[in-house]
Coordinates of C-alpha atoms in Angstrom, one line a residue:
Chain A
D59 CA -6.4 -16.8 17.0
G60 CA -6.3 -13.1 16.1
G61 CA -8.2 -12.2 13.1
I62 CA -11.2 -10.9 11.3
T63 CA -14.5 -12.9 11.0
Q64 CA -17.0 -12.2 8.4
S65 CA -20.4 -13.9 8.3
P66 CA -22.2 -15.3 6.6
K67 CA -20.0 -16.5 3.8
Y68 CA -23.0 -16.5 1.4
L69 CA -26.1 -14.4 1.6
F70 CA -29.2 -14.0 -0.6
R71 CA -31.4 -11.0 -0.6
K72 CA -35.0 -10.7 -1.7
E73 CA -36.2 -7.6 -3.5
G74 CA -37.1 -4.9 -1.0
Q75 CA -35.2 -6.6 1.8
N76 CA -32.5 -5.2 4.0
V77 CA -29.6 -7.6 4.9
T78 CA -26.8 -7.2 7.4
L79 CA -23.3 -8.5 7.0
S80 CA -21.3 -9.1 10.1
C81 CA -17.6 -8.2 10.7
E82 CA -15.9 -9.0 14.0
Q83 CA -12.2 -8.5 14.9
N84 CA -10.0 -9.4 17.8
L85 CA -6.9 -7.6 16.5
N86 CA -7.6 -4.6 18.7
H87 CA -7.4 -2.3 15.7
D88 CA -9.1 1.1 15.9
A89 CA -10.0 1.4 12.2
M90 CA -12.4 -0.8 10.3
Y91 CA -13.4 -0.7 6.7
W92 CA -16.0 -2.1 4.3
Y93 CA -15.2 -2.7 0.6
R94 CA -17.2 -3.9 -2.3
Q95 CA -15.5 -6.0 -5.0
D96 CA -17.1 -6.7 -8.4
P97 CA -15.7 -9.2 -10.9
G98 CA -12.5 -8.0 -12.5
Q99 CA -12.5 -4.9 -10.4
G100 CA -10.4 -3.5 -7.6
L101 CA -11.8 -2.7 -4.1
R102 CA -14.1 0.2 -3.7
L103 CA -14.6 1.7 -0.2
I104 CA -18.1 1.8 1.1
Y105 CA -17.7 3.0 4.7
Y106 CA -14.9 3.3 7.2
S107 CA -14.7 3.9 11.0
Q108 CA -11.6 5.3 12.7
I109 CA -13.0 5.0 16.2
V110 CA -16.0 3.7 18.1
N111 CA -19.2 5.6 17.5
D112 CA -17.8 7.4 14.5
F113 CA -17.9 6.4 10.8
Q114 CA -17.5 8.1 7.4
K115 CA -18.8 7.5 3.9
G116 CA -16.4 6.1 1.4
D117 CA -16.7 6.3 -2.4
I118 CA -19.9 4.3 -2.8
A119 CA -21.9 4.7 0.4
E120 CA -25.3 5.1 -1.2
G121 CA -27.7 2.3 -0.3
Y122 CA -25.5 1.1 2.6
S123 CA -25.5 1.8 6.3
V124 CA -23.1 0.9 9.2
S125 CA -22.8 1.2 12.9
R126 CA -19.8 1.1 15.2
E127 CA -21.0 0.5 18.8
K128 CA -18.1 -1.6 19.8
K129 CA -14.5 -1.6 18.8
E130 CA -14.7 -5.3 17.8
S131 CA -17.7 -5.0 15.5
F132 CA -18.6 -3.1 12.3
P133 CA -21.8 -4.5 10.7
L134 CA -22.8 -3.4 7.2
T135 CA -26.5 -3.2 6.2
V136 CA -27.3 -3.4 2.5
T137 CA -30.6 -1.6 2.2
S138 CA -33.3 -2.0 -0.4
A139 CA -32.1 1.3 -1.8
Q140 CA -29.0 -0.4 -3.2
K141 CA -30.3 -1.5 -6.6
N142 CA -27.3 -3.6 -7.6
P143 CA -26.1 -5.3 -4.4
T144 CA -24.7 -8.4 -6.0
A145 CA -21.0 -8.4 -5.1
F146 CA -18.3 -9.7 -2.9
Y147 CA -18.1 -7.7 0.4
L148 CA -14.8 -7.4 2.3
C149 CA -14.2 -6.1 5.8
A150 CA -10.8 -4.9 6.8
T151 CA -9.1 -3.5 9.9
G152 CA -6.0 -1.5 10.3
E153 CA -4.1 1.2 12.1
R154 CA -3.3 4.6 10.6
R155 CA -0.7 4.3 7.8
R156 CA -0.3 0.5 8.4
P157 CA -1.4 -2.4 6.2
Q158 CA -5.0 -3.4 6.4
H159 CA -5.9 -7.0 7.1
F160 CA -9.0 -8.5 5.4
G161 CA -11.6 -11.0 6.3
D162 CA -12.6 -13.8 4.0
G163 CA -15.6 -11.9 2.6
T164 CA -19.3 -12.3 2.1
R165 CA -20.8 -13.0 -1.3
L166 CA -24.2 -11.4 -1.6
S167 CA -26.6 -12.4 -4.4
I168 CA -30.1 -11.5 -5.4
L169 CA -32.9 -14.0 -5.3
Chain B
G92 CA -12.3 7.8 -6.0
Q93 CA -8.7 7.8 -6.9
Q94 CA -7.2 4.7 -8.5
L95 CA -3.7 3.3 -9.0
N96 CA -2.7 2.3 -12.5
Q97 CA -1.7 -1.4 -12.2
S98 CA -0.3 -3.4 -15.1
P99 CA -0.5 -5.8 -16.7
Q100 CA -4.2 -6.6 -16.2
S101 CA -3.5 -10.3 -16.6
M102 CA -0.6 -12.6 -17.3
F103 CA -0.4 -16.2 -18.6
I104 CA 2.9 -17.7 -17.9
Q105 CA 4.7 -21.1 -17.9
E106 CA 5.7 -22.6 -14.6
G107 CA 9.2 -21.6 -13.7
E108 CA 9.1 -18.2 -15.4
D109 CA 9.7 -14.9 -13.6
V110 CA 6.8 -12.4 -13.3
S111 CA 6.9 -8.6 -13.0
M112 CA 4.0 -6.3 -12.4
N113 CA 3.8 -2.6 -11.4
C114 CA 1.7 0.2 -10.1
T115 CA 2.0 3.8 -11.0
S116 CA 0.3 7.0 -9.9
S117 CA 0.4 10.7 -10.4
S118 CA 0.4 11.2 -6.6
I119 CA 3.1 10.6 -4.1
F120 CA 2.6 7.7 -1.8
N121 CA 4.2 7.1 1.6
T122 CA 3.4 3.4 1.8
W123 CA 3.1 0.7 -0.8
L124 CA 1.4 -2.6 -0.1
W125 CA 1.1 -5.8 -2.2
Y126 CA -1.7 -8.2 -1.6
K127 CA -2.7 -11.6 -3.2
Q128 CA -6.3 -12.7 -3.5
E129 CA -7.4 -16.2 -4.2
P130 CA -10.9 -17.0 -5.4
G131 CA -13.6 -16.6 -2.8
E132 CA -11.2 -15.3 -0.2
G133 CA -10.0 -11.9 1.1
P134 CA -6.7 -10.4 0.1
V135 CA -3.7 -11.4 2.0
L136 CA -0.8 -9.0 2.7
L137 CA 2.4 -10.1 0.9
I138 CA 4.8 -7.2 1.3
A139 CA 4.7 -3.7 2.9
L140 CA 7.0 -0.9 1.9
Y141 CA 7.5 2.3 3.8
K142 CA 10.5 4.2 2.4
A143 CA 11.4 5.4 -1.1
G144 CA 13.9 3.0 -2.7
E145 CA 13.1 0.2 -0.2
L146 CA 13.5 -3.3 -1.6
T147 CA 11.9 -6.1 0.4
S148 CA 11.7 -9.8 -0.2
N149 CA 9.3 -12.5 1.0
G150 CA 10.5 -15.8 -0.3
R151 CA 10.3 -15.7 -4.1
L152 CA 8.6 -12.3 -4.0
T153 CA 10.4 -9.0 -4.2
A154 CA 8.9 -5.6 -4.2
Q155 CA 10.3 -2.2 -4.5
F156 CA 9.1 1.3 -3.4
G157 CA 10.0 3.6 -6.4
I158 CA 12.4 6.4 -5.8
T159 CA 9.9 9.0 -7.1
R160 CA 7.4 7.6 -4.5
K161 CA 4.9 7.4 -7.4
D162 CA 5.4 3.7 -8.3
S163 CA 6.1 0.3 -7.0
F164 CA 7.0 -3.1 -8.5
L165 CA 6.5 -6.7 -7.6
N166 CA 8.5 -9.5 -9.0
I167 CA 7.9 -13.2 -8.5
S168 CA 10.8 -15.5 -9.4
A169 CA 10.5 -19.1 -10.6
S170 CA 6.6 -19.2 -10.6
I171 CA 4.8 -22.2 -9.4
P172 CA 1.1 -23.2 -9.9
S173 CA 0.1 -22.0 -6.4
D174 CA 1.1 -18.5 -7.4
V175 CA -2.2 -18.3 -9.3
G176 CA -4.4 -15.5 -8.1
I177 CA -5.0 -11.8 -8.3
Y178 CA -2.3 -9.4 -7.1
F179 CA -3.3 -6.0 -5.9
C180 CA -1.1 -3.0 -5.1
A181 CA -2.3 -0.5 -2.6
G182 CA -1.0 2.5 -0.9
H183 CA -1.4 5.5 1.4
I184 CA -1.1 8.9 -0.2
G185 CA 1.5 11.2 1.3
G186 CA -0.2 13.9 3.4
G187 CA -3.4 12.0 3.7
S188 CA -4.8 12.0 7.2
Q189 CA -7.5 9.3 7.1
G190 CA -5.2 6.3 6.6
N191 CA -7.5 5.1 3.8
L192 CA -5.9 2.8 1.2
I193 CA -6.1 3.3 -2.6
F194 CA -6.1 0.1 -4.6
G195 CA -5.1 -0.9 -8.1
K196 CA -7.5 -3.0 -10.1
G197 CA -5.3 -6.1 -9.8
T198 CA -3.1 -8.3 -12.0
K199 CA -4.6 -11.7 -12.6
L200 CA -1.9 -14.3 -12.8
S201 CA -2.3 -17.7 -14.4
V202 CA 0.5 -20.3 -14.3
K203 CA 0.6 -23.2 -16.7
P204 CA 2.2 -26.3 -15.2

């Protein structure tokens, strides 16, 4: 099936720890996106990548890092510098000016 | 970052009632998208609109791309309990080159059987 796979579904982070969220797609889309969603809020853009080996900061990139070594994969690292990491993280893919399609999300919590 | 103004923030309705929600902006958009999100899942695309004035249906859902290109509406007819969720509008700003979406904050729909 074509789609977007995010893993893990639930993740717990200890203080001072970096954690990495996985996003894999087989839709052959060039663009990939990471969003953060807090309760009762809309989606805020963390990072996006329009093409392999290139990525750009979104509105709330501080405390996060990404890489785009393969078209299919766009992992997000939540670093220890992100002081309020508890949120629902959504990965999406899309083509320019076309709808974005979302994975099922990863819920990150603090231990 | 820029946000769309989506209203209402929440709705509590009786099963069988019709629902209307909308998004407005001070900027011109060249696409409007409507998504539904259920708890613990990612948003799912419901309807995509690409031209001013366009009216598109998906089952009991109908969405319109406003003539001014600054707003969009979503209507749900004869609501049922499985319509419960959060509905988001999103769009691409006209003239934007990155293809990034701008999202509304969502309308939370509750349906009483």
